[in-house]
Short mmCIF file of N, CA and C and ligand atoms in Angstrom, two decimals:
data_model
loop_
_atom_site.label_atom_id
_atom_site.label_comp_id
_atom_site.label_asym_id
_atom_site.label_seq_id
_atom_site.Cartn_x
_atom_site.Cartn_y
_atom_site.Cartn_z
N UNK A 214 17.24 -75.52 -51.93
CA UNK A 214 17.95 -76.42 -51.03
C UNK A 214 19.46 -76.38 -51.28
N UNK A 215 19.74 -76.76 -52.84
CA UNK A 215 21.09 -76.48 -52.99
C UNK A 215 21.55 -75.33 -53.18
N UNK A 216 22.19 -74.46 -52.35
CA UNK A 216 22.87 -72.81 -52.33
C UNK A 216 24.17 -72.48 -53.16
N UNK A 217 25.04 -73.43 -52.72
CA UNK A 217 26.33 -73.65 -53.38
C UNK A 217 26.75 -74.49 -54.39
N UNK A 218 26.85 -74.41 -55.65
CA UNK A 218 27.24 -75.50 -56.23
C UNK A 218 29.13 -75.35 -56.84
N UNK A 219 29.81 -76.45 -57.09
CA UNK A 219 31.01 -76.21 -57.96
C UNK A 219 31.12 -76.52 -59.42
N UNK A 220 31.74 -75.76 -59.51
CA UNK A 220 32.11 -75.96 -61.03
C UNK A 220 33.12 -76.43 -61.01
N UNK A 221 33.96 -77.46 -61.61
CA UNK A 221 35.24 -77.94 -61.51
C UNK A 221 35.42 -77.98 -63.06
N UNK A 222 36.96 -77.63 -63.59
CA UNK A 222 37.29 -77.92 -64.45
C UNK A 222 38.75 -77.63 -65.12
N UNK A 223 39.38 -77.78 -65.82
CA UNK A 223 40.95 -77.10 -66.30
C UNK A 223 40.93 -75.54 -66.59
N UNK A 224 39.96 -75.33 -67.45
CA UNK A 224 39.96 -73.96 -68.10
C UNK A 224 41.18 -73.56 -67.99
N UNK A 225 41.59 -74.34 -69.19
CA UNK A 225 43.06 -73.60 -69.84
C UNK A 225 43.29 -73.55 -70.80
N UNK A 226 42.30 -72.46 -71.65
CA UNK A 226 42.08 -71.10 -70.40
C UNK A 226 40.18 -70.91 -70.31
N UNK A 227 39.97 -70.31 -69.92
CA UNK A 227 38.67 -70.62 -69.79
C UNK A 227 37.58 -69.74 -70.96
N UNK A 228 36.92 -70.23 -71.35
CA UNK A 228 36.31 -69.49 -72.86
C UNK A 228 34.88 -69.46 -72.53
N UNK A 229 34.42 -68.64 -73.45
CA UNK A 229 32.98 -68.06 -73.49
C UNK A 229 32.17 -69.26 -73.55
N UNK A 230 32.38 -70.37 -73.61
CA UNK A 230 31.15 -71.01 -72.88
C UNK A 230 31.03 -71.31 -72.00
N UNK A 231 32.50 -71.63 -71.08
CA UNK A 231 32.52 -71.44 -69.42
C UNK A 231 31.95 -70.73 -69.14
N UNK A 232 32.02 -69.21 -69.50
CA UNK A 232 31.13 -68.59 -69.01
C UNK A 232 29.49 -68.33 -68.68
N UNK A 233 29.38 -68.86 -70.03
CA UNK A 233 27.97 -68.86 -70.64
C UNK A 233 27.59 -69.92 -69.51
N UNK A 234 28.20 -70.67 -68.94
CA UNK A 234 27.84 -71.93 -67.78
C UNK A 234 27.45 -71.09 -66.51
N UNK A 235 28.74 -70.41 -66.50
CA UNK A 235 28.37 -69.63 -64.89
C UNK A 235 27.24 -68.89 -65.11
N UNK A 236 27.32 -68.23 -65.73
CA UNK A 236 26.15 -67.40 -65.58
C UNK A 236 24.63 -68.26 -65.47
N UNK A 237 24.66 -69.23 -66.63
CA UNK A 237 23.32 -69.96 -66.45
C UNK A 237 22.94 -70.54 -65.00
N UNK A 238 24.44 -71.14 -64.52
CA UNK A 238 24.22 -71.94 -63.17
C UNK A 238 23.84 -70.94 -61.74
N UNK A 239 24.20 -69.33 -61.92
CA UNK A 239 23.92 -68.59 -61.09
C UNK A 239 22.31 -68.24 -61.19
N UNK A 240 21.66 -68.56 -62.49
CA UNK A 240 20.40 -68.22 -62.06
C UNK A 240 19.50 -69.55 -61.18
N UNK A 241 20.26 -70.52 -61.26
CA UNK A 241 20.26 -71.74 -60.50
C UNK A 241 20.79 -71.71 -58.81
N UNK A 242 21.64 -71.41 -58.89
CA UNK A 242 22.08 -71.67 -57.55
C UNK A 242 22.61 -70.09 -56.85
N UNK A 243 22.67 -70.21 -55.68
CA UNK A 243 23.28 -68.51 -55.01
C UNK A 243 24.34 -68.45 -55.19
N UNK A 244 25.10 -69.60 -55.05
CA UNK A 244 26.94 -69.27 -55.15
C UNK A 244 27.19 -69.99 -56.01
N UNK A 245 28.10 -69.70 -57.28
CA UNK A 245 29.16 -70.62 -57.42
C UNK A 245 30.23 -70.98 -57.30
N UNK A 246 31.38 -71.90 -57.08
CA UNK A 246 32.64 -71.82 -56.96
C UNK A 246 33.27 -72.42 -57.76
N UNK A 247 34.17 -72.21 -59.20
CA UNK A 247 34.80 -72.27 -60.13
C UNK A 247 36.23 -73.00 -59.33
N UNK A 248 36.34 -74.40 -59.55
CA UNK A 248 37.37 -75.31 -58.64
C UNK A 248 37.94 -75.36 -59.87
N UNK A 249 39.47 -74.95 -59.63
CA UNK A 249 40.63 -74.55 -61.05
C UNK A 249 41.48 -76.06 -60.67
N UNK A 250 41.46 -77.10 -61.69
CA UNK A 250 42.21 -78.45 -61.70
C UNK A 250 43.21 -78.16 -61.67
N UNK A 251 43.96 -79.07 -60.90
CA UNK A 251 45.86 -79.32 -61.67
C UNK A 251 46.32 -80.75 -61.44
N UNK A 252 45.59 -81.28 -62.41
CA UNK A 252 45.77 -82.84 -62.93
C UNK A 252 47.43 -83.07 -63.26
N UNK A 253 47.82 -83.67 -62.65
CA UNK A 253 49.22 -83.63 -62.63
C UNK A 253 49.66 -84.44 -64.45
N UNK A 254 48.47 -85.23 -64.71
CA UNK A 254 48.57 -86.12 -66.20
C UNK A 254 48.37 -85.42 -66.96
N UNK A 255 48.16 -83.56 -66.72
CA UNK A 255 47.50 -83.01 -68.13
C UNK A 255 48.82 -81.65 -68.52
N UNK A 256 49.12 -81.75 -69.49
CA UNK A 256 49.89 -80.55 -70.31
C UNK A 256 49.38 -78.94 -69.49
N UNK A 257 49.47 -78.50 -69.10
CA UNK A 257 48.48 -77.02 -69.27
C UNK A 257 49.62 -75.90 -69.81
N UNK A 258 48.88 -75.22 -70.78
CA UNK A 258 49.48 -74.01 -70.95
C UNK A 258 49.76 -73.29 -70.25
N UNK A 259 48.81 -72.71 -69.25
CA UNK A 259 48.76 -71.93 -68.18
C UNK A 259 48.79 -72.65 -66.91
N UNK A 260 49.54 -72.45 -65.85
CA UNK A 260 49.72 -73.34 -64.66
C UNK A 260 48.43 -72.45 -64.27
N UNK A 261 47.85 -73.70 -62.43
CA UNK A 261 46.81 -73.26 -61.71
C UNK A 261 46.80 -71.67 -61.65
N UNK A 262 48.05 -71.46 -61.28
CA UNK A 262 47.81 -70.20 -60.94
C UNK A 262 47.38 -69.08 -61.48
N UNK A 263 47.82 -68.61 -62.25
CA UNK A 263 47.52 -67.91 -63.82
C UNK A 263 46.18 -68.50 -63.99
N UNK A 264 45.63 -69.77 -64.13
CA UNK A 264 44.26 -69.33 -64.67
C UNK A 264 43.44 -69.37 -63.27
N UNK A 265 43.56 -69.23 -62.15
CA UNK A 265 42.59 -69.18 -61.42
C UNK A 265 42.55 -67.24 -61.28
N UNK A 266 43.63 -66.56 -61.89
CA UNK A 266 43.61 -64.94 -61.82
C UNK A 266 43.12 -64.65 -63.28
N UNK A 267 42.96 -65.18 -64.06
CA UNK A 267 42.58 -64.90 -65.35
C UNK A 267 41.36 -64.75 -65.00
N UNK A 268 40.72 -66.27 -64.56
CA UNK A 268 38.84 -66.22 -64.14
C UNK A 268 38.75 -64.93 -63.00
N UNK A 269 39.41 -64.84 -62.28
CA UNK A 269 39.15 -63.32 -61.32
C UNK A 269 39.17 -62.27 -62.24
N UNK A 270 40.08 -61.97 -62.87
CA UNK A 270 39.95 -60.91 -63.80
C UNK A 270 38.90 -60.35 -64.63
N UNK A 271 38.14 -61.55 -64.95
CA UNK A 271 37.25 -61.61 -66.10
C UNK A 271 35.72 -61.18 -65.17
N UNK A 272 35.53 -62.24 -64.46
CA UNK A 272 34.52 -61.89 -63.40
C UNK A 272 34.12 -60.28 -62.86
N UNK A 273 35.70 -59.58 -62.64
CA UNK A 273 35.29 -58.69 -62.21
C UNK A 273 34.85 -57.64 -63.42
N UNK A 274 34.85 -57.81 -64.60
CA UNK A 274 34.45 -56.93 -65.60
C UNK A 274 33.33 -57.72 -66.60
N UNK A 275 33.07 -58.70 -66.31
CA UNK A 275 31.99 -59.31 -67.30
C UNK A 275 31.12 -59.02 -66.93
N UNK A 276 30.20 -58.23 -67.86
CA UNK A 276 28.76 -58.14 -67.47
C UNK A 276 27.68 -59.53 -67.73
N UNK A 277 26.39 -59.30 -67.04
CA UNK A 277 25.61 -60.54 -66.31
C UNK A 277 26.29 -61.43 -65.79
N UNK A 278 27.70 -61.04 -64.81
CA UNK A 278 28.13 -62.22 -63.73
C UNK A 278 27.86 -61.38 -62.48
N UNK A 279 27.41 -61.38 -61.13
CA UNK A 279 27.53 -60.93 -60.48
C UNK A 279 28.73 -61.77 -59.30
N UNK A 280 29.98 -60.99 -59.55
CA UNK A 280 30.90 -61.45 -59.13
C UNK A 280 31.25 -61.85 -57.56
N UNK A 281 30.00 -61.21 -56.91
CA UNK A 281 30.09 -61.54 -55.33
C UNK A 281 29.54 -62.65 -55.40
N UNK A 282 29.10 -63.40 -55.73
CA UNK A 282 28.43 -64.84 -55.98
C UNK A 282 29.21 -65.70 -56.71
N UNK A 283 30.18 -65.10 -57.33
CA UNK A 283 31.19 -66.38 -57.59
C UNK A 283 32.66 -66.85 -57.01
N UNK A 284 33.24 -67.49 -56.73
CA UNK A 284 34.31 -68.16 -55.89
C UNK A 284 35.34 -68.92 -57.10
N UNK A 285 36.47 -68.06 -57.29
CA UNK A 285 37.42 -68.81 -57.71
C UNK A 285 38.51 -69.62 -56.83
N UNK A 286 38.73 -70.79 -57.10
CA UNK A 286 39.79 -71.53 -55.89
C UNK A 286 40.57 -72.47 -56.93
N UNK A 287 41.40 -72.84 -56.73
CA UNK A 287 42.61 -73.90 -57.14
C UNK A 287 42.28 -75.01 -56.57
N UNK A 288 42.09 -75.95 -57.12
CA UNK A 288 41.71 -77.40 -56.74
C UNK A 288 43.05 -77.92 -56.19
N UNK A 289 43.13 -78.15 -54.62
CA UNK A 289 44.22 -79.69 -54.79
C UNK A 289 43.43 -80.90 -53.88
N UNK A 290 43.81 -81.75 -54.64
CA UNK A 290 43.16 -83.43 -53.78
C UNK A 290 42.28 -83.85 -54.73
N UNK A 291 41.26 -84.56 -54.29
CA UNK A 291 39.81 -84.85 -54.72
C UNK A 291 39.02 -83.87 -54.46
N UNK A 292 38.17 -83.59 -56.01
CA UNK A 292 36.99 -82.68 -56.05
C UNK A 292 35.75 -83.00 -54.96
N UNK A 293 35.36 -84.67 -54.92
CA UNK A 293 34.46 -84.22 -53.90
C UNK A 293 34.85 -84.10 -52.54
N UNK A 294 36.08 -84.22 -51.85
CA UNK A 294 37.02 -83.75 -50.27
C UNK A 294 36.00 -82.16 -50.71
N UNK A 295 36.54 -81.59 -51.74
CA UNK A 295 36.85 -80.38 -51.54
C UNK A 295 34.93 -79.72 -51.31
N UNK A 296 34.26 -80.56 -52.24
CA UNK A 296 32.91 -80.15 -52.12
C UNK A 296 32.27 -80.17 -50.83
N UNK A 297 32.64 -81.44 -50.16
CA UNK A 297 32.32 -82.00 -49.15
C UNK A 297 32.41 -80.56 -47.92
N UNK A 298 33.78 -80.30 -48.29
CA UNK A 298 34.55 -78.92 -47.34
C UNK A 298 33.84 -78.08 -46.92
N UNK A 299 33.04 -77.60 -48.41
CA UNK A 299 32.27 -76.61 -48.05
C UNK A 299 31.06 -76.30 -48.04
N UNK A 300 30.44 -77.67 -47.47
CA UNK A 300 29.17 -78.02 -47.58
C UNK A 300 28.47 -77.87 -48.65
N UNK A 301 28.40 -78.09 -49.88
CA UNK A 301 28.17 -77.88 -50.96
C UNK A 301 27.48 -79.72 -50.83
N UNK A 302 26.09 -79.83 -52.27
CA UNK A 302 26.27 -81.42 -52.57
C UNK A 302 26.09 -81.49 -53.86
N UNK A 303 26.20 -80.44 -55.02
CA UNK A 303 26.46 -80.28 -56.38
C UNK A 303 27.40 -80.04 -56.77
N UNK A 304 27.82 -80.76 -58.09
CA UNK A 304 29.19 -80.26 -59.10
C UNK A 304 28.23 -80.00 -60.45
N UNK A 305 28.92 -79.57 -60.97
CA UNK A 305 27.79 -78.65 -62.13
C UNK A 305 29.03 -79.19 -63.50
N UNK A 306 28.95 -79.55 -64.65
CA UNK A 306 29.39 -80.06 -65.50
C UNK A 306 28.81 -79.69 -66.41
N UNK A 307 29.35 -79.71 -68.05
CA UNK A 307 28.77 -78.96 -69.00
C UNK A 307 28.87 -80.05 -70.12
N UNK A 308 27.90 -79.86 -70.67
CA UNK A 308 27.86 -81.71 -72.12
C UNK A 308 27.71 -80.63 -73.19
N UNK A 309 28.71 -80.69 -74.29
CA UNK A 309 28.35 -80.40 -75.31
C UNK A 309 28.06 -81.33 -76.62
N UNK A 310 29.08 -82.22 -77.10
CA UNK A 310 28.67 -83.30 -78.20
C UNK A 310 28.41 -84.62 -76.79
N UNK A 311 28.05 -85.53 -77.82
CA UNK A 311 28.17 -87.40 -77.60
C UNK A 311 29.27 -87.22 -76.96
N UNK A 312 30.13 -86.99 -78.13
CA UNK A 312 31.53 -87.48 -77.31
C UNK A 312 32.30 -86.82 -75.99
N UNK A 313 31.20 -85.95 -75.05
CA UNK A 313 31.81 -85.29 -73.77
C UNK A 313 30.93 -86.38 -73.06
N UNK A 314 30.02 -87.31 -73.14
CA UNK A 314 29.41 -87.73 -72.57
C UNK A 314 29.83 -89.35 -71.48
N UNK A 315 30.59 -89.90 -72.54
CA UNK A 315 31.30 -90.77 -71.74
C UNK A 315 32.10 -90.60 -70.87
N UNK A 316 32.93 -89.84 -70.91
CA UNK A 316 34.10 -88.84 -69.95
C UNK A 316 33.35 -88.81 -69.05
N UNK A 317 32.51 -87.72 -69.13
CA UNK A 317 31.47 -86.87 -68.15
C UNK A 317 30.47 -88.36 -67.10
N UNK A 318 30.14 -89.53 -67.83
CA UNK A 318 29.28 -90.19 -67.28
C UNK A 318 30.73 -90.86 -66.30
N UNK A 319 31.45 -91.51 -66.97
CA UNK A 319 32.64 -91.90 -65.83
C UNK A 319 32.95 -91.09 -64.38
N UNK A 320 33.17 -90.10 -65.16
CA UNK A 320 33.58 -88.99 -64.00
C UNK A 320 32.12 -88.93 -62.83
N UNK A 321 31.00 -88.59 -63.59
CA UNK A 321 30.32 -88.72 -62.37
C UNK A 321 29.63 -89.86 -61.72
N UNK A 322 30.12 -90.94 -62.43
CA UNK A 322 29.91 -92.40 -61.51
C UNK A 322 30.83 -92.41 -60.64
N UNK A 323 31.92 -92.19 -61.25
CA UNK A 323 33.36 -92.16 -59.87
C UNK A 323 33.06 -91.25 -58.78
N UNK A 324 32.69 -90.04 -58.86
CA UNK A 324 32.48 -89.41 -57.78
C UNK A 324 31.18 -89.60 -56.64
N UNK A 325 30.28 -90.20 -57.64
CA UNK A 325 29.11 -90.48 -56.69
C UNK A 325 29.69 -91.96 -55.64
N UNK A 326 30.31 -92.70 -56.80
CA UNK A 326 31.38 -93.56 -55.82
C UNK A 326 31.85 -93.32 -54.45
N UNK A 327 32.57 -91.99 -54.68
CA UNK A 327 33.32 -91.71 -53.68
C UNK A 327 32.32 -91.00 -52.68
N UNK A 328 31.43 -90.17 -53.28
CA UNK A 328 30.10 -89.82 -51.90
C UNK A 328 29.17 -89.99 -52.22
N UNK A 329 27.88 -90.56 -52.17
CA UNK A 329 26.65 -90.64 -53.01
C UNK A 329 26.07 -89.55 -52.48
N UNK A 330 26.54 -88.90 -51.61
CA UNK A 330 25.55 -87.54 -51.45
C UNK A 330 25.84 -86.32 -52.16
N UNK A 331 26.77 -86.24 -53.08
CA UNK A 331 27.29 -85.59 -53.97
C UNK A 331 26.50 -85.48 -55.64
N UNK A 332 25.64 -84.93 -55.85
CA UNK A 332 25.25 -84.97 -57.46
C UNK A 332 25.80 -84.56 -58.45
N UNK A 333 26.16 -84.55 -59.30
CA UNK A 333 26.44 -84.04 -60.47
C UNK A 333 25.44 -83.93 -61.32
N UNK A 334 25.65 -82.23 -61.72
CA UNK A 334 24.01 -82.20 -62.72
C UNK A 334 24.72 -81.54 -63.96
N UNK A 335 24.28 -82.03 -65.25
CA UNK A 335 24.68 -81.52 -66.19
C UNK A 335 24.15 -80.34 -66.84
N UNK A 336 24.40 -79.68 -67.29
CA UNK A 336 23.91 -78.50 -68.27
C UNK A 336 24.13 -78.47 -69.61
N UNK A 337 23.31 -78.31 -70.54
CA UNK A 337 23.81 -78.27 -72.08
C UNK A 337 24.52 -77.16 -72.54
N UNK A 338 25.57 -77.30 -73.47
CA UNK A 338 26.08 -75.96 -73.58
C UNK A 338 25.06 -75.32 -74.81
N UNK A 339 25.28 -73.81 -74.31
CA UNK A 339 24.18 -72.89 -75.47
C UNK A 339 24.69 -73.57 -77.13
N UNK A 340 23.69 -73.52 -77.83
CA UNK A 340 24.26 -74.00 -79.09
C UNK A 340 25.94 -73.08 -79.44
N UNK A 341 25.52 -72.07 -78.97
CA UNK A 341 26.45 -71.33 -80.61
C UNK A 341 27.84 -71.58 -79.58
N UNK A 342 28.44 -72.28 -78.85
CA UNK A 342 29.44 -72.68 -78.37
C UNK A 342 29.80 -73.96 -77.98
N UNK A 343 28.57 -74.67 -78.56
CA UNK A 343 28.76 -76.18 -78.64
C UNK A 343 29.95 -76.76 -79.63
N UNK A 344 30.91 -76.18 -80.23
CA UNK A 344 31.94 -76.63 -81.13
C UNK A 344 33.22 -75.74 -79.85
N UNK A 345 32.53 -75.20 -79.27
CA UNK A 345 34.07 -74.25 -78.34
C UNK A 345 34.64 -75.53 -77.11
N UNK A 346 36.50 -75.30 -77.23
CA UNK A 346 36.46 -76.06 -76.40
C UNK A 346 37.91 -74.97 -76.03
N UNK A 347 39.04 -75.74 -75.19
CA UNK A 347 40.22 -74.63 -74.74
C UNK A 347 41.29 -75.09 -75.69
N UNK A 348 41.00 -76.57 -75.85
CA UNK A 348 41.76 -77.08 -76.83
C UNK A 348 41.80 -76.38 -78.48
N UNK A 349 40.83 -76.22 -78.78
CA UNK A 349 40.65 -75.45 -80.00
C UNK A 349 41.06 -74.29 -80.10
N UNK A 350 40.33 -73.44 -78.60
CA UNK A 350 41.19 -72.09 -79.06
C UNK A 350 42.82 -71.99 -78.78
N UNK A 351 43.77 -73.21 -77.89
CA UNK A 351 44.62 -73.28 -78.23
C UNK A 351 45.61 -72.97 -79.07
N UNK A 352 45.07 -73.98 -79.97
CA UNK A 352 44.96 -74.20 -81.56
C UNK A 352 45.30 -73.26 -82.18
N UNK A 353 44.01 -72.60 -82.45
CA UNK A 353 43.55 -71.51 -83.29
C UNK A 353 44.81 -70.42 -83.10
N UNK A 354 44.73 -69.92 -82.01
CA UNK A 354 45.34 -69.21 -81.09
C UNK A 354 47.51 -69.34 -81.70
N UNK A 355 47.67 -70.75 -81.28
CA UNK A 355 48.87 -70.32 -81.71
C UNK A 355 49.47 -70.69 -82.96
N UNK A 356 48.27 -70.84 -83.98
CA UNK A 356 48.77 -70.53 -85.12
C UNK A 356 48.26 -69.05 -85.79
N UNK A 357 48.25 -68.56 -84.64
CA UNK A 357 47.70 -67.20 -85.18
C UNK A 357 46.53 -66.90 -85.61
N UNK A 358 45.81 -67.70 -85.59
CA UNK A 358 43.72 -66.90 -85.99
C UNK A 358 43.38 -66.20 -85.10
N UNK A 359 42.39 -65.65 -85.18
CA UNK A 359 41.50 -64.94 -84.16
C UNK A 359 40.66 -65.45 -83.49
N UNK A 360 40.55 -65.45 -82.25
CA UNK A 360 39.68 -66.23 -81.15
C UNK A 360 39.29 -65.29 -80.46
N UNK A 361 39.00 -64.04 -81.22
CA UNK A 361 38.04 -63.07 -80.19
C UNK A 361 36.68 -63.28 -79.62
N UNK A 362 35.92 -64.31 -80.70
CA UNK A 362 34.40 -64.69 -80.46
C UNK A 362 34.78 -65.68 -79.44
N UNK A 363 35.93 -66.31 -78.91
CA UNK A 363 35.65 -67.45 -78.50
C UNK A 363 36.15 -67.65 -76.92
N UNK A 364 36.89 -66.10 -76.88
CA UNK A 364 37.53 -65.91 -75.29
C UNK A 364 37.01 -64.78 -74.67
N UNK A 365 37.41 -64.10 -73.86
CA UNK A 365 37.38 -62.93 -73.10
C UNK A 365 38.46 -62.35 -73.70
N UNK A 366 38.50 -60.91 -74.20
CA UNK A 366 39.67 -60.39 -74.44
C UNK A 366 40.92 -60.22 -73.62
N UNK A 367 40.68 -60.60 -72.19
CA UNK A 367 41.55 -60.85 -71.48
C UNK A 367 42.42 -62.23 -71.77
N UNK A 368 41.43 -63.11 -71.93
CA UNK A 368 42.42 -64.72 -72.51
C UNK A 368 42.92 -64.27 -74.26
N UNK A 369 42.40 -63.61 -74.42
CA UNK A 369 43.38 -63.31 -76.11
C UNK A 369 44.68 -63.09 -75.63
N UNK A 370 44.88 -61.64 -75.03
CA UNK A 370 45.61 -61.24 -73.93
C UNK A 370 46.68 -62.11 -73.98
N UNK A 371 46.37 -63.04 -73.18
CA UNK A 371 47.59 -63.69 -72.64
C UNK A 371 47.94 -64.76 -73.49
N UNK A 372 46.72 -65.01 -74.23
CA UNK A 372 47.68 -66.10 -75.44
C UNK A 372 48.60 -65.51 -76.52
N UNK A 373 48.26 -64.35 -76.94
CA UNK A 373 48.92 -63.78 -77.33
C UNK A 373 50.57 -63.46 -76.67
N UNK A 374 50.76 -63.31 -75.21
CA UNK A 374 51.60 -63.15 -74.93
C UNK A 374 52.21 -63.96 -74.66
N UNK A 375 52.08 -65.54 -74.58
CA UNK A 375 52.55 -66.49 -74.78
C UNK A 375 53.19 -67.16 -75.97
N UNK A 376 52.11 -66.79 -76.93
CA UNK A 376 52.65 -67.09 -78.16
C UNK A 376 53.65 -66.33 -79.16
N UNK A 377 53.91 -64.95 -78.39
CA UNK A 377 54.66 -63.93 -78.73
C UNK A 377 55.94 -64.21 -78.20
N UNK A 378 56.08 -65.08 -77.30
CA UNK A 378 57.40 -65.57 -76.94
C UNK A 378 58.14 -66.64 -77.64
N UNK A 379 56.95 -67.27 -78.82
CA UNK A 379 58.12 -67.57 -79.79
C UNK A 379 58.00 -69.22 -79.45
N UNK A 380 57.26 -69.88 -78.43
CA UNK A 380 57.19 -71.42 -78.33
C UNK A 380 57.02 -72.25 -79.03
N UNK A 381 55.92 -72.00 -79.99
CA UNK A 381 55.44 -72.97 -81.06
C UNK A 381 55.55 -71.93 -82.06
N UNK A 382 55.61 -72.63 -83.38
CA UNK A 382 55.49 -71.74 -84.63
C UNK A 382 55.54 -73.25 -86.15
N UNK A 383 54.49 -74.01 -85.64
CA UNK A 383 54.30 -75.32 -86.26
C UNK A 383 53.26 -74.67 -87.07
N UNK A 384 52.80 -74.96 -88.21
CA UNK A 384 51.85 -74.10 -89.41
C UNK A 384 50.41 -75.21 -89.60
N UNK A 385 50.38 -76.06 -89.06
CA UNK A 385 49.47 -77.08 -89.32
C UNK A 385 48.56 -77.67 -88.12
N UNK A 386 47.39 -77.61 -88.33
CA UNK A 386 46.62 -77.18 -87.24
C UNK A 386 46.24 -79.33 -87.04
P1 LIG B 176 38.04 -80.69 -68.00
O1 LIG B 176 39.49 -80.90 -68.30
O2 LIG B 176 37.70 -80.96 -66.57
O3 LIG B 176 37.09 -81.33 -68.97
P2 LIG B 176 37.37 -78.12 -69.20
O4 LIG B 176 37.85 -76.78 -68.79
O5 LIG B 176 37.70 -78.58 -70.56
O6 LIG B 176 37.88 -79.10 -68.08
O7 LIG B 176 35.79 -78.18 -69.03
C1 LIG B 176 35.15 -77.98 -67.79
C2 LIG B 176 33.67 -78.27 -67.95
O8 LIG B 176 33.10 -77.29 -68.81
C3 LIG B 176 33.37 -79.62 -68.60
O9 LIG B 176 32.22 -80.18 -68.01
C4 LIG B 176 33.12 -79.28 -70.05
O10 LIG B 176 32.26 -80.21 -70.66
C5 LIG B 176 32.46 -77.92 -69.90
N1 LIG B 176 32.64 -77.11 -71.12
C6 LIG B 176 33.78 -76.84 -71.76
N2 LIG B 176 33.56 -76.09 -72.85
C7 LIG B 176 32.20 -75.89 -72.90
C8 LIG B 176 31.32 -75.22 -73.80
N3 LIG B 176 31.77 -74.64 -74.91
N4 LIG B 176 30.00 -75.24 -73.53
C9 LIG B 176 29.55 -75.87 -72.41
N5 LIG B 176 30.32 -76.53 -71.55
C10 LIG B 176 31.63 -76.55 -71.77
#
């Protein structure tokens, strides 16, 4: 019944358990569409733009995504306007600890608020990326560790080239 679902989220930048999401949610649904935030209240490293071409990038070389089935877009307005748009009545969300759960339950009381024909269904994240978040590899990232297990070598990529420009160089994580 449900064909299309969204994924909404910052992914900045987006890491191997995002992924590990899409892929699970594609054996679920025919399409997905990866809705790229730009919360005007949130810091991002990477503006919309940049990461809605990062997730294109990755898509087109990750194996088990079949990339004609997924939809990257830049969120502006309200997520469910935008669901609503495209006839879609799922948002797909990912719980990893307790503590994503209150967030996550707010968020999808507010939106059922705003349409009750709109669901939000959660997914658990796979264990071995239940500690991964963007914030961490942030982190990690610009104090120099390795976050190869934890990105696409394409998001190393560019943190690296961000952090090669010399912005932060604080030693304490
Ligand atoms: P937001 O700022 O909207 O929380 P994120 O990019 O941090 O955006 O996360 C988008 C969604 O993906 C959220 O539902 C989050 O819980 C989920 N998510 C993030 N990291 C993981 C992970 N490692 N495993 C499973 N789900 C995750």
């Amino acid at each position: 019944m449900y064909k299309t679902a969204v994924y909404p989220g910052s992914f900045d930048p987006i890491t191997y358990g995002h992924l590990d999401l899409i892929k699970r949610s594609l054996c679920i649904f025919d399409r997905i569409v990866v809705a790229v935030a730009a919360n005007r209240k949130k810091p991002y490293l990477f503006s919309q733009e940049e990461r809605v071409k990062i997730i294109k990038k990755i898509l087109k070389v990750e194996e088990g995504i079949d990339e004609e089935r997924v939809d990257v877009v830049g969120l502006k307005g309200l997520l469910v306007k935008y669901v609503e748009s495209i006839d879609s009545k799922v948002i797909i969300r990912g719980l990893r600890a307790v503590s994503d759960f209150e967030y996550e339950l707010q968020l999808a009381t507010t939106n059922r608020m705003l349409n009750p024909d709109i669901e939000t269904i959660f997914m658990m994240t796979a264990e071995k990326y239940s500690f991964l978040s963007s914030t961490i590899v942030k982190e990690i990232s610009r104090l120099g560790g390795d976050v190869s297990g934890m990105v696409h070598p394409i998001v190393a990529d560019e943190l690296l080239k961000i952090h090669s420009r010399g912005e932060d160089n604080e030693n304490i994580m």
